[in-house]
mmCIF file of C-alpha atoms in Angstrom:
data_model
loop_
_atom_site.group_PDB
_atom_site.id
_atom_site.type_symbol
_atom_site.label_atom_id
_atom_site.label_comp_id
_atom_site.label_asym_id
_atom_site.label_seq_id
_atom_site.Cartn_x
_atom_site.Cartn_y
_atom_site.Cartn_z
ATOM 1 C CA MET G 1 0.000 0.000 0.000
ATOM 2 C CA ASP G 2 1.214 3.482 -0.778
ATOM 3 C CA PRO G 3 2.045 5.280 2.525
ATOM 4 C CA GLY G 4 0.230 8.394 1.339
ATOM 5 C CA GLN G 5 -2.935 6.326 0.849
ATOM 6 C CA PHE G 6 -2.483 4.744 4.270
ATOM 7 C CA PHE G 7 -2.048 8.034 6.133
ATOM 8 C CA THR G 8 -4.936 9.748 4.345
ATOM 9 C CA ALA G 9 -7.401 6.864 4.764
ATOM 10 C CA SER G 10 -8.753 8.669 7.831
ATOM 11 C CA ARG G 11 -8.241 12.143 9.279
ATOM 12 C CA VAL G 12 -7.686 10.912 12.845
ATOM 13 C CA ILE G 13 -5.636 7.910 13.943
ATOM 14 C CA ILE G 14 -6.021 6.852 17.582
ATOM 15 C CA VAL G 15 -3.024 4.878 18.872
ATOM 16 C CA ALA G 16 -3.998 2.588 21.766
ATOM 17 C CA GLY G 17 -2.589 -0.354 23.694
ATOM 18 C CA LYS G 18 -1.636 -1.714 27.087
ATOM 19 C CA GLY G 19 0.615 0.530 29.180
ATOM 20 C CA GLY G 20 4.287 -0.102 28.478
ATOM 21 C CA VAL G 21 3.924 -1.413 24.920
ATOM 22 C CA GLY G 22 5.375 1.757 23.381
ATOM 23 C CA LYS G 23 2.259 3.675 22.277
ATOM 24 C CA THR G 24 4.002 7.033 22.365
ATOM 25 C CA THR G 25 7.040 5.703 20.504
ATOM 26 C CA VAL G 26 4.766 4.228 17.842
ATOM 27 C CA SER G 27 2.886 7.552 17.663
ATOM 28 C CA ALA G 28 6.233 9.279 17.064
ATOM 29 C CA ALA G 29 7.121 6.773 14.320
ATOM 30 C CA LEU G 30 3.711 7.231 12.681
ATOM 31 C CA ALA G 31 4.157 11.004 12.790
ATOM 32 C CA ARG G 32 7.627 10.726 11.249
ATOM 33 C CA GLY G 33 6.364 8.346 8.567
ATOM 34 C CA ALA G 34 3.480 10.681 7.689
ATOM 35 C CA ALA G 35 5.794 13.712 7.616
ATOM 36 C CA ARG G 36 8.207 11.879 5.322
ATOM 37 C CA SER G 37 5.209 11.186 3.071
ATOM 38 C CA GLY G 38 4.643 14.938 2.851
ATOM 39 C CA LEU G 39 1.747 15.126 5.337
ATOM 40 C CA SER G 40 1.726 17.659 8.166
ATOM 41 C CA THR G 41 0.852 15.931 11.431
ATOM 42 C CA LEU G 42 -0.440 16.905 14.858
ATOM 43 C CA VAL G 43 0.209 14.498 17.747
ATOM 44 C CA VAL G 44 -2.245 14.915 20.628
ATOM 45 C CA GLU G 45 -1.219 13.522 24.021
ATOM 46 C CA VAL G 46 -3.770 13.105 26.829
ATOM 47 C CA GLU G 47 -2.005 11.613 29.852
ATOM 48 C CA GLY G 48 0.390 14.490 30.599
ATOM 49 C CA LYS G 49 3.592 12.454 30.956
ATOM 50 C CA SER G 50 4.705 12.128 27.357
ATOM 51 C CA GLY G 51 8.372 11.939 26.422
ATOM 52 C CA LEU G 52 7.398 12.796 22.858
ATOM 53 C CA PRO G 53 9.401 16.050 22.484
ATOM 54 C CA ALA G 54 12.635 14.312 23.543
ATOM 55 C CA MET G 55 12.139 11.743 20.789
ATOM 56 C CA PHE G 56 12.442 14.618 18.326
ATOM 57 C CA GLY G 57 15.386 16.255 20.103
ATOM 58 C CA GLN G 58 13.290 18.861 21.922
ATOM 59 C CA ASP G 59 13.668 19.814 25.594
ATOM 60 C CA ASP G 60 10.324 21.541 26.189
ATOM 61 C CA ASN G 61 7.343 19.749 27.711
ATOM 62 C CA LEU G 62 4.085 19.700 25.808
ATOM 63 C CA THR G 63 1.386 22.210 26.759
ATOM 64 C CA TYR G 64 -2.177 22.884 25.662
ATOM 65 C CA ILE G 65 -0.737 25.274 23.085
ATOM 66 C CA GLU G 66 0.330 23.599 19.849
ATOM 67 C CA GLN G 67 4.084 23.582 19.186
ATOM 68 C CA THR G 68 6.271 22.348 16.356
ATOM 69 C CA ILE G 69 8.503 19.515 17.528
ATOM 70 C CA SER G 70 9.952 18.651 14.117
ATOM 71 C CA PRO G 71 10.119 21.379 11.446
ATOM 72 C CA GLY G 72 9.588 20.326 7.861
ATOM 73 C CA GLY G 73 12.042 20.525 5.001
ATOM 74 C CA GLY G 74 15.355 18.719 4.706
ATOM 75 C CA PRO G 75 16.501 16.456 1.889
ATOM 76 C CA GLU G 76 13.309 14.373 2.072
ATOM 77 C CA GLY G 77 11.031 17.399 1.916
ATOM 78 C CA ALA G 78 9.267 16.245 5.075
ATOM 79 C CA ALA G 79 6.295 18.146 6.471
ATOM 80 C CA ASP G 80 5.978 19.675 9.955
ATOM 81 C CA ILE G 81 5.204 17.608 13.038
ATOM 82 C CA ARG G 82 3.329 19.484 15.747
ATOM 83 C CA ALA G 83 2.232 18.321 19.178
ATOM 84 C CA ARG G 84 0.113 19.393 22.136
ATOM 85 C CA THR G 85 -1.428 17.927 25.246
ATOM 86 C CA LEU G 86 -5.126 17.924 26.111
ATOM 87 C CA THR G 87 -6.623 17.923 29.593
ATOM 88 C CA PRO G 88 -10.301 18.037 30.557
ATOM 89 C CA ASP G 89 -9.775 21.245 32.580
ATOM 90 C CA ASP G 90 -8.144 23.080 29.685
ATOM 91 C CA ALA G 91 -10.757 21.807 27.245
ATOM 92 C CA LEU G 92 -13.548 22.988 29.567
ATOM 93 C CA LEU G 93 -11.903 26.399 29.998
ATOM 94 C CA GLU G 94 -11.680 26.860 26.253
ATOM 95 C CA TYR G 95 -15.262 25.658 25.730
ATOM 96 C CA LEU G 96 -16.645 28.110 28.303
ATOM 97 C CA GLN G 97 -14.547 30.979 26.968
ATOM 98 C CA ASP G 98 -15.720 30.288 23.409
ATOM 99 C CA HIS G 99 -19.319 30.451 24.665
ATOM 100 C CA GLY G 100 -18.959 33.820 26.396
ATOM 101 C CA LEU G 101 -18.364 32.516 29.926
ATOM 102 C CA SER G 102 -14.713 33.526 30.348
ATOM 103 C CA ARG G 103 -15.392 35.413 33.615
ATOM 104 C CA ILE G 104 -16.552 32.295 35.444
ATOM 105 C CA SER G 105 -14.636 29.626 33.542
ATOM 106 C CA LYS G 106 -11.443 29.655 35.633
ATOM 107 C CA ARG G 107 -13.424 29.863 38.877
ATOM 108 C CA LEU G 108 -15.422 26.782 37.909
ATOM 109 C CA VAL G 109 -12.272 24.813 37.150
ATOM 110 C CA ASN G 110 -10.358 26.042 40.212
ATOM 111 C CA THR G 111 -13.187 25.092 42.581
ATOM 112 C CA GLY G 112 -13.183 21.507 41.365
ATOM 113 C CA ALA G 113 -16.632 21.754 39.807
ATOM 114 C CA LEU G 114 -15.524 19.525 36.962
ATOM 115 C CA ASP G 115 -14.784 16.677 39.386
ATOM 116 C CA VAL G 116 -18.274 17.037 40.880
ATOM 117 C CA VAL G 117 -19.858 16.919 37.434
ATOM 118 C CA ALA G 118 -17.657 13.967 36.448
ATOM 119 C CA THR G 119 -18.901 12.021 39.466
ATOM 120 C CA ALA G 120 -22.513 12.708 38.547
ATOM 121 C CA ALA G 121 -22.002 12.005 34.830
ATOM 122 C CA PRO G 122 -19.209 9.465 34.237
ATOM 123 C CA GLY G 123 -17.471 10.023 30.927
ATOM 124 C CA ILE G 124 -17.786 13.802 30.943
ATOM 125 C CA LYS G 125 -13.995 14.291 31.173
ATOM 126 C CA ASP G 126 -13.428 11.914 28.276
ATOM 127 C CA ILE G 127 -16.048 13.653 26.139
ATOM 128 C CA LEU G 128 -14.363 17.012 26.771
ATOM 129 C CA ILE G 129 -11.117 15.653 25.337
ATOM 130 C CA LEU G 130 -12.755 13.783 22.464
ATOM 131 C CA GLY G 131 -14.879 16.835 21.729
ATOM 132 C CA LYS G 132 -11.725 18.896 21.338
ATOM 133 C CA VAL G 133 -10.233 16.223 19.044
ATOM 134 C CA LYS G 134 -13.444 16.382 16.994
ATOM 135 C CA GLN G 135 -13.073 20.167 16.774
ATOM 136 C CA LEU G 136 -9.448 19.795 15.648
ATOM 137 C CA GLU G 137 -10.526 17.209 13.077
ATOM 138 C CA ARG G 138 -12.902 19.772 11.620
ATOM 139 C CA THR G 139 -10.785 22.926 11.858
ATOM 140 C CA SER G 140 -7.057 22.114 12.069
ATOM 141 C CA ASP G 141 -4.926 22.855 9.023
ATOM 142 C CA VAL G 142 -2.818 19.685 9.442
ATOM 143 C CA ASP G 143 -3.256 16.669 7.189
ATOM 144 C CA LEU G 144 -3.314 14.058 9.970
ATOM 145 C CA ILE G 145 -4.140 14.003 13.686
ATOM 146 C CA LEU G 146 -2.598 11.278 15.860
ATOM 147 C CA LEU G 147 -4.165 10.765 19.279
ATOM 148 C CA ASP G 148 -1.882 8.994 21.774
ATOM 149 C CA ALA G 149 -4.734 7.406 23.728
ATOM 150 C CA PRO G 150 -4.808 6.261 27.370
ATOM 151 C CA ALA G 151 -3.625 2.735 28.216
ATOM 152 C CA ALA G 152 -5.876 -0.077 26.983
ATOM 153 C CA GLY G 153 -8.100 -0.460 30.056
ATOM 154 C CA HIS G 154 -8.946 3.247 30.105
ATOM 155 C CA ALA G 155 -8.952 3.408 26.299
ATOM 156 C CA ILE G 156 -12.082 1.272 26.169
ATOM 157 C CA THR G 157 -14.045 3.472 28.597
ATOM 158 C CA PHE G 158 -12.504 6.570 26.948
ATOM 159 C CA LEU G 159 -13.792 5.631 23.499
ATOM 160 C CA ARG G 160 -17.089 4.231 24.814
ATOM 161 C CA SER G 161 -17.885 7.459 26.706
ATOM 162 C CA PRO G 162 -19.902 9.108 23.879
ATOM 163 C CA ARG G 163 -22.325 6.188 23.639
ATOM 164 C CA GLY G 164 -22.638 6.039 27.426
ATOM 165 C CA LEU G 165 -23.423 9.757 27.649
ATOM 166 C CA LEU G 166 -26.004 9.481 24.881
ATOM 167 C CA ASP G 167 -27.837 6.933 27.035
ATOM 168 C CA ALA G 168 -27.457 9.013 30.216
ATOM 169 C CA VAL G 169 -28.088 12.528 28.863
ATOM 170 C CA ARG G 170 -31.021 12.694 26.450
ATOM 171 C CA VAL G 171 -30.990 16.402 25.498
ATOM 172 C CA GLY G 172 -28.798 19.474 25.661
ATOM 173 C CA PRO G 173 -25.222 20.386 24.670
ATOM 174 C CA ILE G 174 -23.653 17.274 26.250
ATOM 175 C CA ASN G 175 -25.938 15.052 24.189
ATOM 176 C CA THR G 176 -25.078 17.019 21.047
ATOM 177 C CA GLN G 177 -21.352 16.821 21.752
ATOM 178 C CA ALA G 178 -21.526 13.080 22.442
ATOM 179 C CA ARG G 179 -23.461 12.472 19.220
ATOM 180 C CA ASP G 180 -20.981 14.512 17.169
ATOM 181 C CA VAL G 181 -18.017 12.662 18.707
ATOM 182 C CA LEU G 182 -19.656 9.277 18.100
ATOM 183 C CA ASP G 183 -20.292 10.258 14.479
ATOM 184 C CA MET G 184 -16.557 10.943 14.099
ATOM 185 C CA LEU G 185 -15.478 7.722 15.812
ATOM 186 C CA THR G 186 -17.762 5.514 13.731
ATOM 187 C CA ASP G 187 -16.960 7.132 10.378
ATOM 188 C CA HIS G 188 -14.005 5.109 9.077
ATOM 189 C CA ARG G 189 -13.099 7.900 6.649
ATOM 190 C CA ARG G 190 -12.632 10.248 9.590
ATOM 191 C CA CYS G 191 -11.200 8.002 12.311
ATOM 192 C CA GLN G 192 -9.499 4.665 12.902
ATOM 193 C CA VAL G 193 -7.697 2.964 15.781
ATOM 194 C CA ILE G 194 -4.248 1.424 15.523
ATOM 195 C CA LEU G 195 -3.630 -0.993 18.383
ATOM 196 C CA VAL G 196 -0.094 -1.616 19.657
ATOM 197 C CA SER G 197 1.193 -4.750 21.374
ATOM 198 C CA LEU G 198 4.410 -6.352 22.450
ATOM 199 C CA PRO G 199 4.951 -9.957 21.281
ATOM 200 C CA GLU G 200 4.104 -11.255 24.760
ATOM 201 C CA GLU G 201 1.144 -13.198 26.109
ATOM 202 C CA THR G 202 -0.498 -10.586 28.350
ATOM 203 C CA PRO G 203 -0.267 -7.632 25.921
ATOM 204 C CA VAL G 204 -1.568 -9.835 23.094
ATOM 205 C CA ASN G 205 -4.518 -11.005 25.224
ATOM 206 C CA GLU G 206 -5.372 -7.439 26.204
ATOM 207 C CA LEU G 207 -5.073 -6.171 22.635
ATOM 208 C CA VAL G 208 -7.446 -8.846 21.324
ATOM 209 C CA GLU G 209 -9.966 -8.055 24.070
ATOM 210 C CA THR G 210 -9.688 -4.329 23.329
ATOM 211 C CA ALA G 211 -10.119 -4.853 19.586
ATOM 212 C CA TYR G 212 -13.358 -6.821 19.913
ATOM 213 C CA SER G 213 -14.706 -4.474 22.581
ATOM 214 C CA LEU G 214 -14.118 -1.424 20.388
ATOM 215 C CA GLU G 215 -15.693 -3.077 17.361
ATOM 216 C CA ASP G 216 -18.710 -4.397 19.278
ATOM 217 C CA HIS G 217 -19.469 -1.442 21.568
ATOM 218 C CA VAL G 218 -18.143 1.585 19.670
ATOM 219 C CA GLY G 219 -18.188 0.564 16.018
ATOM 220 C CA ILE G 220 -14.833 2.190 15.406
ATOM 221 C CA GLY G 221 -12.668 1.103 12.480
ATOM 222 C CA LEU G 222 -9.490 -0.826 13.261
ATOM 223 C CA GLY G 223 -6.331 -0.355 11.244
ATOM 224 C CA PRO G 224 -3.377 -2.749 11.175
ATOM 225 C CA VAL G 225 -1.951 -3.954 14.473
ATOM 226 C CA VAL G 226 1.547 -2.748 15.318
ATOM 227 C CA VAL G 227 3.652 -5.416 17.029
ATOM 228 C CA ASN G 228 6.436 -3.513 18.747
ATOM 229 C CA GLY G 229 9.728 -4.666 20.258
ATOM 230 C CA LEU G 230 10.589 -7.629 18.056
ATOM 231 C CA TYR G 231 14.174 -8.855 18.385
ATOM 232 C CA PRO G 232 15.877 -8.832 14.991
ATOM 233 C CA PRO G 233 17.352 -12.170 13.862
ATOM 234 C CA LEU G 234 21.123 -12.486 14.272
ATOM 235 C CA LYS G 235 23.088 -14.216 11.554
ATOM 236 C CA GLY G 236 25.219 -17.035 12.899
ATOM 237 C CA ILE G 237 23.698 -16.961 16.395
ATOM 238 C CA ALA G 238 23.641 -20.771 16.479
ATOM 239 C CA THR G 239 27.318 -21.035 15.599
ATOM 240 C CA ASP G 240 29.605 -22.426 18.299
ATOM 241 C CA PRO G 241 31.372 -19.387 19.866
ATOM 242 C CA ARG G 242 34.733 -21.128 19.525
ATOM 243 C CA VAL G 243 34.194 -21.628 15.789
ATOM 244 C CA ALA G 244 32.977 -18.029 15.382
ATOM 245 C CA ALA G 245 36.020 -16.708 17.238
ATOM 246 C CA GLU G 246 38.354 -18.773 15.092
ATOM 247 C CA GLU G 247 36.704 -17.532 11.883
ATOM 248 C CA ALA G 248 37.054 -13.948 13.127
ATOM 249 C CA HIS G 249 40.710 -14.516 14.068
ATOM 250 C CA ALA G 250 39.874 -13.703 17.687
ATOM 251 C CA SER G 251 40.584 -15.487 20.929
ATOM 252 C CA LEU G 252 38.327 -16.236 23.857
ATOM 253 C CA ARG G 253 39.328 -16.193 27.503
ATOM 254 C CA PRO G 254 38.414 -19.135 29.759
ATOM 255 C CA GLY G 255 34.682 -19.314 30.378
ATOM 256 C CA GLU G 256 33.689 -16.808 27.673
ATOM 257 C CA ALA G 257 32.582 -19.483 25.199
ATOM 258 C CA GLU G 258 30.099 -20.869 27.727
ATOM 259 C CA ILE G 259 28.756 -17.380 28.555
ATOM 260 C CA LEU G 260 28.345 -16.499 24.885
ATOM 261 C CA SER G 261 26.625 -19.822 24.233
ATOM 262 C CA LYS G 262 24.121 -19.198 27.051
ATOM 263 C CA ALA G 263 23.459 -15.675 25.767
ATOM 264 C CA ALA G 264 22.846 -17.021 22.256
ATOM 265 C CA ASP G 265 20.466 -19.678 23.612
ATOM 266 C CA PHE G 266 18.558 -17.029 25.566
ATOM 267 C CA ARG G 267 18.244 -14.746 22.521
ATOM 268 C CA SER G 268 17.133 -17.621 20.287
ATOM 269 C CA HIS G 269 14.546 -18.700 22.876
ATOM 270 C CA ARG G 270 13.195 -15.142 23.158
ATOM 271 C CA ILE G 271 12.877 -14.844 19.388
ATOM 272 C CA GLU G 272 11.043 -18.182 19.269
ATOM 273 C CA LEU G 273 8.604 -17.080 22.000
ATOM 274 C CA GLN G 274 7.993 -13.780 20.240
ATOM 275 C CA GLN G 275 7.219 -15.508 16.957
ATOM 276 C CA GLU G 276 4.764 -17.801 18.744
ATOM 277 C CA GLN G 277 2.902 -14.773 20.118
ATOM 278 C CA VAL G 278 2.900 -13.053 16.713
ATOM 279 C CA ALA G 279 1.343 -16.169 15.197
ATOM 280 C CA ARG G 280 -1.171 -16.446 18.057
ATOM 281 C CA LEU G 281 -2.196 -12.817 17.584
ATOM 282 C CA ALA G 282 -2.737 -13.421 13.860
ATOM 283 C CA GLU G 283 -4.921 -16.426 14.687
ATOM 284 C CA LEU G 284 -7.007 -14.602 17.308
ATOM 285 C CA LEU G 285 -7.361 -11.295 15.462
ATOM 286 C CA PRO G 286 -7.609 -11.305 11.659
ATOM 287 C CA LEU G 287 -5.986 -7.918 11.092
ATOM 288 C CA PRO G 288 -2.816 -7.087 9.142
ATOM 289 C CA GLN G 289 0.320 -6.654 11.246
ATOM 290 C CA ILE G 290 3.196 -4.188 11.062
ATOM 291 C CA HIS G 291 6.331 -5.250 12.920
ATOM 292 C CA LEU G 292 8.749 -2.846 14.624
ATOM 293 C CA PRO G 293 12.163 -3.793 16.033
ATOM 294 C CA PHE G 294 13.212 -3.765 19.672
ATOM 295 C CA LEU G 295 15.107 -0.603 20.619
ATOM 296 C CA PHE G 296 18.056 -1.262 22.879
ATOM 297 C CA THR G 297 17.573 2.032 24.711
ATOM 298 C CA SER G 298 15.230 3.424 27.356
ATOM 299 C CA ASP G 299 15.418 6.971 25.932
ATOM 300 C CA PRO G 300 14.716 6.864 22.197
ATOM 301 C CA GLY G 301 15.844 9.897 20.229
ATOM 302 C CA PRO G 302 15.486 11.165 16.660
ATOM 303 C CA ALA G 303 17.670 8.417 15.153
ATOM 304 C CA ASP G 304 15.569 5.736 16.864
ATOM 305 C CA VAL G 305 12.338 7.327 15.628
ATOM 306 C CA ASP G 306 13.757 7.362 12.098
ATOM 307 C CA LEU G 307 14.660 3.676 12.398
ATOM 308 C CA LEU G 308 11.126 2.823 13.511
ATOM 309 C CA ALA G 309 9.675 5.005 10.741
ATOM 310 C CA ASP G 310 11.772 3.094 8.188
ATOM 311 C CA ASN G 311 10.327 -0.202 9.427
ATOM 312 C CA LEU G 312 6.829 1.252 9.666
ATOM 313 C CA LEU G 313 6.889 2.516 6.075
ATOM 314 C CA ALA G 314 8.251 -0.838 4.891
ATOM 315 C CA GLY G 315 5.384 -2.561 6.725
ATOM 316 C CA ILE G 316 2.850 -0.218 5.127
ATOM 317 C CA ASP G 317 4.323 -0.922 1.689
ATOM 318 C CA ALA G 318 3.684 -4.635 2.298
ATOM 319 C CA LEU G 319 -0.018 -4.123 3.129
ATOM 320 C CA GLN G 320 -2.716 -4.780 0.562
ATOM 321 C CA PRO G 321 -3.920 -1.567 -1.129
ATOM 322 C CA LEU G 322 -7.222 -0.133 0.013
ATOM 323 C CA PRO G 323 -10.097 -0.607 -2.459
ATOM 324 C CA GLU G 324 -10.856 2.351 -4.672
ATOM 325 C CA SER G 325 -13.761 4.545 -3.568
ATOM 326 C CA GLY G 326 -17.045 3.182 -4.824
ATOM 327 C CA THR G 327 -15.846 -0.383 -5.276
ATOM 328 C CA ASP G 328 -16.536 -3.434 -3.169
ATOM 329 C CA ALA G 329 -14.082 -4.143 -0.352
#
C-alpha cells in the first residue's frame, strides 16, 4: 500500500494499547512516517507524561498550546510535526470561553466543579477531550491528527464514553457533543484505531480483548496492528562461539565461550517465543500486522524514531492496497 494512501485513509488515527507497549514511541514513528510522506501531522497527548518532544530532540514539555517539535524541510522534503497535550480542565476552559463565559470559567475549574460533574455524569472528562479532538478534526490545518490514547483499560471506557453519555443525557449540549463525537469515531473515513502490542502473552490477550470491545461497543474502524519490540534475527547466532572466534581470528578467555553460548540460547529462545505470540495474535485477530524492532535504549531519540519510521513505512508498503472509492471491499 502506498504510505500516502495509508495516512490519508482517515483524518484521525487513535493509537492505543496496554501501558508499556510503546504507544508514544509508535505515535512518534507514525508522525515521522506521515511527515516523510509529505503530510503535516499533529500528535495529541492526553495523559500528561509524554516523552514525545525528547524523541524529536526537543527539551520543552508539551502544553495545551500547539508547538512544532519537528520542522519540515530537509533532503526528504518532510512536512511539519506538531504536538500538544489535552486535559479536561483546559478543554472545559476553552469551551466556556468560546461560549462567552470567560469570567466564570477559571473559577469553575479552580473550585473543582468539573470533578463534581464527572462524578454525577461518568465520561464527561473523556467527552471534553474527544470533543476537542473532533473540533481539531474539523478545523485544524494539518493533514493528519494522531491521538496517543490512554492505556488499553482506560482506552475502552474513553472511546465508549460518547455512547454512554447518549444513554445518560437525552438532550442538551452534552448530548449534542456526544453524538458529534460518536459520528466521528464511527466514520471510518474520519477516524481509525491502531492498536499496539508487544509480542508477549499478556499484551496480546489485552489487545485482542480491546479490539473486539471497540468493534462491538463503539463501532470504530481498526487499522493494522503494530507489534512492537521484536528482536531482529542475528546471523550465525547458532554457531559455536569457539568456531565463530576462530573464523574472526579472535581469541576467547576461559569461560567466555560458555557465557556467549548461554546468551545465544537465551536470545534464540526469546525470538522463538515472540514468533509464537505473533502467530497467536494473527490467529485470534484477523488484522494485518506491522512489525517494529526492539530498541536497545530506554530513551529513544530522533535516530531511533527514524529507524522505527523506516520499518513502519516498509510494513505499510507490504499491506494490501485499500479498495478504490465506490468499489466493493
